[in-house]
Amino acid sequence: MDIYQSTIRPILFSGLKTDPEWLHNRTLALLSWLSSNQESTLGHWVKGQLQQRFCLNDGRLEQTLWGVNFPNPLGLAAGFDKDGVAAGIWGSLGFGFAELGTVTFHGQPGNPRPRLFRLVEDKAALNRMGFNNLGAIAMAARLEQLKVNRLQVEQLKVNRLQVGINLGKSKLTPLAEAADDYRSSFGLLRELGDYFVVNVSSPNTPGLRSLQDASQLSLILDALQQENVSQKPILVKIAPDLEWNAIADVLELAQSYGLAGIIATNTTIRRDLLKTQRIAATGKPVTEEAGGISGAPLRQRSTEVIRFIWQETQGSLPIIGVGGIFTAEDAWEKITAGASLIQVYT
């Protein structure tokens, strides 16, 4: 057990009763500073300490997908760094790639607070953030500067962090205009990411999951294909709550469009596997709180979905596995089920 698990985590989770979103924002602010000040004396020293502690350079861990080299298969899942403010530091924390976003074309505040809750007994979190982000224009400006720095790194022939960008629909955009919304974001960001994700599976934007239907999803994919002049890898992120036949429909569509892969899975709206009965911060039963569940309760279902995708496609469609990964054994379970890469967050 390290110092975080033995000392810092108990203080943050219990002693201070810290609001999880407040803590998340403070942590991200610190990482943002490090990302922006890596060449300062202090920033350079901290970065070196992080790399010494967290980075493992081993050729056996490398993965190449879609012509993109991943130093290792462990990635940061979308949702932590929604605006890409810490994009320059994730590689120093041992990640082989980081998925930024979810970003929408229009900046938006997200859902009312409180909107993020710890379910400690379940090793889980409940969130209904609602795609809070500054918008695609702001992210593009930030990543343009990062792109300059990354070119400097490439000249030194050092493995660089790969960047994915997760695209969502703006809340104010009607569902009928979703395709144009995704296309507008992609057009701004397409030269700034190594791969892109169509997020139609968050439960926290009204009607969004209906876009997983093949007839709706095809409209979005048509729009993105028209914009994808540089042939960037495009993946779709799916919900764990889809029935098998619905997942099969998405897979058929993905293959017909030549998509780069599937991310399995997003959060679940199921509550039946939870030990937690009531949310302490609101006093309401967990069954009455809207939002998606991530963490340990999602592990088995996400692995089942990964295995189903691999079997249905005979391994021809790359999978990024996410959901309930806490240990190396959890990660290996996802990989042996069919995932080429994995992501962590909760």
CSV table of C-alpha atoms in Angstrom, one decimal, residues 38-324:
chain,number,residue,atom,x,y,z
A,38,GLN,CA,7.3,22.1,-17.7
A,39,GLU,CA,10.3,24.2,-18.7
A,40,SER,CA,10.4,26.1,-15.4
A,41,THR,CA,12.9,24.9,-12.8
A,42,LEU,CA,10.2,23.6,-10.5
A,43,GLY,CA,8.1,22.2,-13.4
A,44,HIS,CA,11.0,20.4,-14.9
A,45,TRP,CA,11.9,18.8,-11.6
A,46,VAL,CA,8.4,17.7,-10.8
A,47,LYS,CA,8.0,16.2,-14.3
A,48,GLY,CA,11.2,14.3,-13.8
A,49,GLN,CA,10.0,12.9,-10.5
A,50,LEU,CA,6.7,11.9,-12.0
A,51,GLN,CA,8.4,10.1,-14.9
A,52,GLN,CA,10.8,8.3,-12.6
A,53,ARG,CA,7.9,7.1,-10.4
A,54,PHE,CA,5.2,6.3,-13.1
A,55,CYS,CA,6.8,5.7,-16.5
A,56,LEU,CA,8.0,2.3,-17.7
A,57,ASN,CA,9.7,2.1,-21.1
A,58,ASP,CA,9.4,-1.4,-22.3
A,59,GLY,CA,9.0,-2.3,-26.0
A,60,ARG,CA,6.9,-5.3,-25.1
A,61,LEU,CA,4.1,-2.9,-24.0
A,62,GLU,CA,4.0,-1.0,-27.3
A,63,GLN,CA,0.9,-1.2,-29.5
A,64,THR,CA,0.5,0.1,-33.0
A,65,LEU,CA,-3.1,0.7,-34.2
A,66,TRP,CA,-4.2,2.7,-37.3
A,67,GLY,CA,-0.6,3.6,-37.9
A,68,VAL,CA,-0.4,5.2,-34.5
A,69,ASN,CA,2.2,4.0,-32.0
A,70,PHE,CA,1.1,3.7,-28.4
A,71,PRO,CA,4.0,3.4,-25.9
A,72,ASN,CA,1.8,1.3,-23.7
A,73,PRO,CA,-1.8,0.2,-23.8
A,74,LEU,CA,-2.9,2.2,-20.7
A,75,GLY,CA,-4.9,5.3,-21.4
A,76,LEU,CA,-6.8,8.0,-19.6
A,77,ALA,CA,-10.5,7.8,-20.3
A,78,ALA,CA,-12.5,10.7,-21.5
A,79,GLY,CA,-14.2,12.8,-18.8
A,80,PHE,CA,-11.2,13.7,-16.6
A,81,ASP,CA,-9.6,16.3,-18.8
A,82,LYS,CA,-12.6,17.6,-20.7
A,83,ASP,CA,-10.9,20.7,-22.1
A,84,GLY,CA,-7.4,19.4,-22.6
A,85,VAL,CA,-5.9,21.7,-20.0
A,86,ALA,CA,-3.4,19.1,-18.8
A,87,ALA,CA,-2.8,17.3,-22.1
A,88,GLY,CA,1.0,17.9,-21.9
A,89,ILE,CA,1.5,16.1,-18.6
A,90,TRP,CA,-0.4,12.8,-18.9
A,91,GLY,CA,2.5,11.0,-20.5
A,92,SER,CA,4.7,11.8,-17.5
A,93,LEU,CA,2.1,10.0,-15.3
A,94,GLY,CA,2.7,6.8,-17.2
A,95,PHE,CA,-0.2,6.9,-19.7
A,96,GLY,CA,0.4,5.7,-23.2
A,97,PHE,CA,-2.5,7.9,-24.5
A,98,ALA,CA,-5.1,10.3,-23.1
A,99,GLU,CA,-8.6,10.8,-24.4
A,100,LEU,CA,-9.6,14.4,-24.0
A,101,GLY,CA,-13.2,15.6,-23.8
A,102,THR,CA,-16.0,15.0,-24.1
A,103,VAL,CA,-16.0,18.3,-26.0
A,104,THR,CA,-19.0,19.8,-27.7
A,105,PHE,CA,-19.1,22.4,-30.5
A,106,HIS,CA,-20.8,24.9,-28.2
A,107,GLY,CA,-19.3,25.5,-24.7
A,108,GLN,CA,-21.8,24.6,-22.0
A,109,PRO,CA,-21.9,24.5,-18.2
A,110,GLY,CA,-23.3,21.1,-17.8
A,111,ASN,CA,-26.0,20.0,-15.4
A,112,PRO,CA,-26.7,21.6,-12.0
A,113,ARG,CA,-24.5,20.7,-9.0
A,114,PRO,CA,-24.1,18.5,-7.2
A,115,ARG,CA,-23.6,16.1,-10.1
A,116,LEU,CA,-20.7,13.8,-9.0
A,117,PHE,CA,-21.0,11.4,-6.1
A,118,ARG,CA,-18.7,8.8,-4.6
A,119,LEU,CA,-20.2,5.3,-3.9
A,120,VAL,CA,-17.3,4.2,-1.7
A,121,GLU,CA,-18.8,0.9,-0.6
A,122,ASP,CA,-19.2,0.0,-4.3
A,123,LYS,CA,-15.8,1.3,-5.5
A,124,ALA,CA,-17.9,3.4,-7.9
A,125,ALA,CA,-19.0,6.9,-8.8
A,126,LEU,CA,-22.3,8.3,-10.0
A,127,ASN,CA,-22.0,11.3,-12.4
A,128,ARG,CA,-24.5,13.4,-14.3
A,129,MET,CA,-22.0,16.0,-15.4
A,130,GLY,CA,-23.7,16.7,-18.7
A,131,PHE,CA,-20.7,17.4,-21.0
A,132,ASN,CA,-19.6,20.5,-19.1
A,133,ASN,CA,-16.8,22.0,-21.3
A,134,LEU,CA,-15.5,25.2,-22.9
A,135,GLY,CA,-16.3,24.1,-26.4
A,136,ALA,CA,-14.4,22.9,-29.5
A,137,ILE,CA,-13.0,26.4,-30.4
A,138,ALA,CA,-11.3,26.7,-27.0
A,139,MET,CA,-9.9,23.2,-27.1
A,140,ALA,CA,-8.5,23.8,-30.6
A,141,ALA,CA,-6.7,26.9,-29.5
A,142,ARG,CA,-5.1,25.0,-26.5
A,143,LEU,CA,-4.1,22.0,-28.6
A,144,GLU,CA,-2.5,24.1,-31.3
A,145,GLN,CA,0.1,25.2,-28.7
A,146,LEU,CA,0.5,21.7,-27.5
A,147,LYS,CA,1.1,20.6,-31.1
A,148,VAL,CA,4.1,22.9,-31.4
A,149,ASN,CA,5.5,21.5,-28.2
A,150,ARG,CA,4.9,17.9,-29.4
A,151,LEU,CA,6.8,18.6,-32.6
A,152,GLN,CA,9.8,19.6,-30.5
A,153,VAL,CA,9.5,16.3,-28.6
A,154,GLU,CA,9.3,14.3,-31.8
A,155,GLN,CA,12.5,15.9,-33.1
A,156,LEU,CA,14.2,14.3,-30.1
A,157,LYS,CA,12.9,10.9,-31.1
A,158,VAL,CA,11.1,10.4,-27.8
A,159,ASN,CA,7.9,8.5,-27.7
A,160,ARG,CA,5.1,11.0,-27.3
A,161,LEU,CA,1.7,10.8,-25.7
A,162,GLN,CA,-1.0,9.9,-28.2
A,163,VAL,CA,-4.1,12.1,-28.0
A,164,GLY,CA,-7.7,11.0,-28.6
A,165,ILE,CA,-10.6,13.5,-28.7
A,166,ASN,CA,-14.0,12.5,-27.6
A,167,LEU,CA,-16.8,14.4,-29.4
A,168,GLY,CA,-20.3,14.9,-28.0
A,169,LYS,CA,-23.5,16.7,-29.0
A,170,SER,CA,-24.2,20.2,-27.7
A,171,LYS,CA,-27.2,20.2,-25.4
A,172,LEU,CA,-28.8,23.1,-27.2
A,173,THR,CA,-28.5,21.4,-30.6
A,174,PRO,CA,-31.7,19.5,-31.6
A,175,LEU,CA,-31.2,15.8,-32.1
A,176,ALA,CA,-32.2,16.3,-35.8
A,177,GLU,CA,-29.1,18.5,-36.2
A,178,ALA,CA,-26.7,16.3,-34.3
A,179,ALA,CA,-24.7,15.3,-37.4
A,180,ASP,CA,-23.8,18.9,-38.2
A,181,ASP,CA,-22.9,19.5,-34.5
A,182,TYR,CA,-20.4,16.6,-34.5
A,183,ARG,CA,-19.1,17.6,-37.9
A,184,SER,CA,-18.4,21.1,-36.8
A,185,SER,CA,-16.4,20.0,-33.8
A,186,PHE,CA,-14.5,17.5,-35.8
A,187,GLY,CA,-13.7,20.1,-38.5
A,188,LEU,CA,-12.0,22.3,-35.9
A,189,LEU,CA,-10.1,19.5,-34.2
A,190,ARG,CA,-9.3,16.9,-36.8
A,191,GLU,CA,-5.6,17.9,-37.2
A,192,LEU,CA,-5.0,18.0,-33.5
A,193,GLY,CA,-5.9,14.5,-32.4
A,194,ASP,CA,-4.5,11.1,-33.2
A,195,TYR,CA,-7.9,9.5,-33.1
A,196,PHE,CA,-11.5,10.6,-32.6
A,197,VAL,CA,-14.5,9.2,-30.7
A,198,VAL,CA,-18.2,9.6,-31.4
A,199,ASN,CA,-19.8,9.7,-28.0
A,200,VAL,CA,-23.5,8.8,-28.4
A,201,SER,CA,-23.7,6.8,-25.2
A,202,SER,CA,-23.6,9.2,-22.3
A,203,PRO,CA,-26.8,9.0,-20.2
A,204,ASN,CA,-26.5,12.6,-19.1
A,205,THR,CA,-27.6,14.5,-22.2
A,206,PRO,CA,-31.3,14.2,-23.0
A,207,GLY,CA,-31.9,11.9,-26.0
A,208,LEU,CA,-28.3,11.3,-26.7
A,209,ARG,CA,-28.4,7.5,-26.4
A,210,SER,CA,-31.1,7.4,-29.1
A,211,LEU,CA,-28.3,8.3,-31.5
A,212,GLN,CA,-26.8,4.8,-31.1
A,213,ASP,CA,-29.7,3.6,-33.3
A,214,ALA,CA,-28.2,2.6,-36.6
A,215,SER,CA,-30.4,5.0,-38.6
A,216,GLN,CA,-29.4,8.0,-36.5
A,217,LEU,CA,-25.7,7.0,-36.1
A,218,SER,CA,-25.3,6.6,-39.9
A,219,LEU,CA,-26.2,10.3,-40.4
A,220,ILE,CA,-23.4,11.3,-38.0
A,221,LEU,CA,-20.9,9.0,-39.6
A,222,ASP,CA,-21.8,10.3,-43.1
A,223,ALA,CA,-21.1,13.8,-41.9
A,224,LEU,CA,-17.8,12.9,-40.3
A,225,GLN,CA,-16.6,10.9,-43.3
A,226,GLN,CA,-17.2,13.9,-45.6
A,227,GLU,CA,-15.1,16.0,-43.2
A,228,ASN,CA,-12.4,13.4,-42.7
A,229,VAL,CA,-10.1,14.4,-45.5
A,230,SER,CA,-6.9,13.3,-43.6
A,231,GLN,CA,-8.4,9.9,-42.8
A,232,LYS,CA,-8.2,10.2,-39.0
A,233,PRO,CA,-9.2,7.0,-37.1
A,234,ILE,CA,-12.8,7.4,-35.9
A,235,LEU,CA,-14.3,5.1,-33.2
A,236,VAL,CA,-17.7,4.9,-31.6
A,237,LYS,CA,-18.2,4.7,-27.8
A,238,ILE,CA,-21.2,2.5,-26.8
A,239,ALA,CA,-23.3,2.0,-23.7
A,240,PRO,CA,-23.1,-1.2,-21.6
A,241,ASP,CA,-26.9,-1.2,-21.4
A,242,LEU,CA,-27.5,-2.0,-25.1
A,243,GLU,CA,-29.1,-5.4,-25.9
A,244,TRP,CA,-26.9,-7.8,-27.9
A,245,ASN,CA,-28.8,-7.3,-31.1
A,246,ALA,CA,-28.4,-3.5,-30.8
A,247,ILE,CA,-24.7,-3.9,-30.3
A,248,ALA,CA,-24.6,-6.2,-33.3
A,249,ASP,CA,-26.3,-3.4,-35.4
A,250,VAL,CA,-23.7,-0.9,-34.3
A,251,LEU,CA,-20.9,-3.3,-35.2
A,252,GLU,CA,-22.3,-3.9,-38.6
A,253,LEU,CA,-22.6,-0.2,-39.2
A,254,ALA,CA,-19.0,0.4,-37.9
A,255,GLN,CA,-17.7,-2.2,-40.3
A,256,SER,CA,-19.6,-0.9,-43.3
A,257,TYR,CA,-18.2,2.6,-42.7
A,258,GLY,CA,-14.7,1.3,-42.1
A,259,LEU,CA,-14.5,2.7,-38.6
A,260,ALA,CA,-11.3,2.3,-36.7
A,261,GLY,CA,-12.9,0.6,-33.7
A,262,ILE,CA,-15.2,0.6,-30.7
A,263,ILE,CA,-14.8,1.9,-27.1
A,264,ALA,CA,-16.6,-0.4,-24.7
A,265,THR,CA,-18.1,0.9,-22.6
A,266,ASN,CA,-19.6,4.1,-21.2
A,267,THR,CA,-21.3,4.3,-17.8
A,268,THR,CA,-24.4,2.2,-16.9
A,269,ILE,CA,-27.8,3.4,-15.7
A,270,ARG,CA,-28.4,0.1,-13.9
A,271,ARG,CA,-28.7,0.3,-10.1
A,272,ASP,CA,-29.4,-3.3,-9.2
A,273,LEU,CA,-25.8,-4.3,-8.6
A,274,LEU,CA,-25.1,-1.5,-6.0
A,275,LYS,CA,-24.7,-2.0,-2.3
A,276,THR,CA,-25.2,1.8,-1.8
A,277,GLN,CA,-28.8,2.5,-1.0
A,278,ARG,CA,-28.8,6.3,-0.4
A,279,ILE,CA,-26.6,9.2,-1.6
A,280,ALA,CA,-25.2,10.9,1.5
A,281,ALA,CA,-24.8,14.3,-0.2
A,282,THR,CA,-28.5,14.5,-1.2
A,283,GLY,CA,-30.2,12.1,1.2
A,284,LYS,CA,-32.0,10.5,-1.7
A,285,PRO,CA,-32.2,6.8,-2.6
A,286,VAL,CA,-29.6,6.0,-5.3
A,287,THR,CA,-32.5,4.7,-7.5
A,288,GLU,CA,-33.9,8.3,-7.6
A,289,GLU,CA,-30.6,9.9,-8.6
A,290,ALA,CA,-30.1,10.4,-12.3
A,291,GLY,CA,-26.7,9.7,-13.9
A,292,GLY,CA,-24.3,7.0,-15.0
A,293,ILE,CA,-22.4,4.5,-12.7
A,294,SER,CA,-18.8,3.8,-13.3
A,295,GLY,CA,-16.2,1.8,-11.4
A,296,ALA,CA,-16.3,-1.8,-10.1
A,297,PRO,CA,-20.0,-2.5,-10.8
A,298,LEU,CA,-19.4,-1.9,-14.5
A,299,ARG,CA,-16.4,-4.3,-14.7
A,300,GLN,CA,-18.1,-7.6,-15.6
A,301,ARG,CA,-20.6,-6.1,-18.1
A,302,SER,CA,-18.0,-4.1,-19.9
A,303,THR,CA,-15.9,-7.2,-20.2
A,304,GLU,CA,-18.8,-9.2,-21.5
A,305,VAL,CA,-19.4,-6.5,-24.2
A,306,ILE,CA,-15.8,-6.5,-25.2
A,307,ARG,CA,-15.8,-10.3,-25.6
A,308,PHE,CA,-19.1,-10.1,-27.6
A,309,ILE,CA,-17.6,-7.5,-29.9
A,310,TRP,CA,-14.4,-9.6,-30.5
A,311,GLN,CA,-16.4,-12.7,-31.2
A,312,GLU,CA,-18.9,-11.0,-33.5
A,313,THR,CA,-16.1,-9.3,-35.5
A,314,GLN,CA,-13.6,-12.2,-35.3
A,315,GLY,CA,-11.1,-9.7,-33.8
A,316,SER,CA,-11.2,-7.5,-36.9
A,317,LEU,CA,-12.4,-4.4,-35.1
A,318,PRO,CA,-10.0,-3.0,-32.6
A,319,ILE,CA,-11.5,-2.4,-29.1
A,320,ILE,CA,-10.6,0.0,-26.4
A,321,GLY,CA,-11.8,-1.5,-23.1
A,322,VAL,CA,-12.9,0.6,-20.2
A,323,GLY,CA,-15.0,0.0,-17.1
A,324,GLY,CA,-14.0,-1.1,-13.6
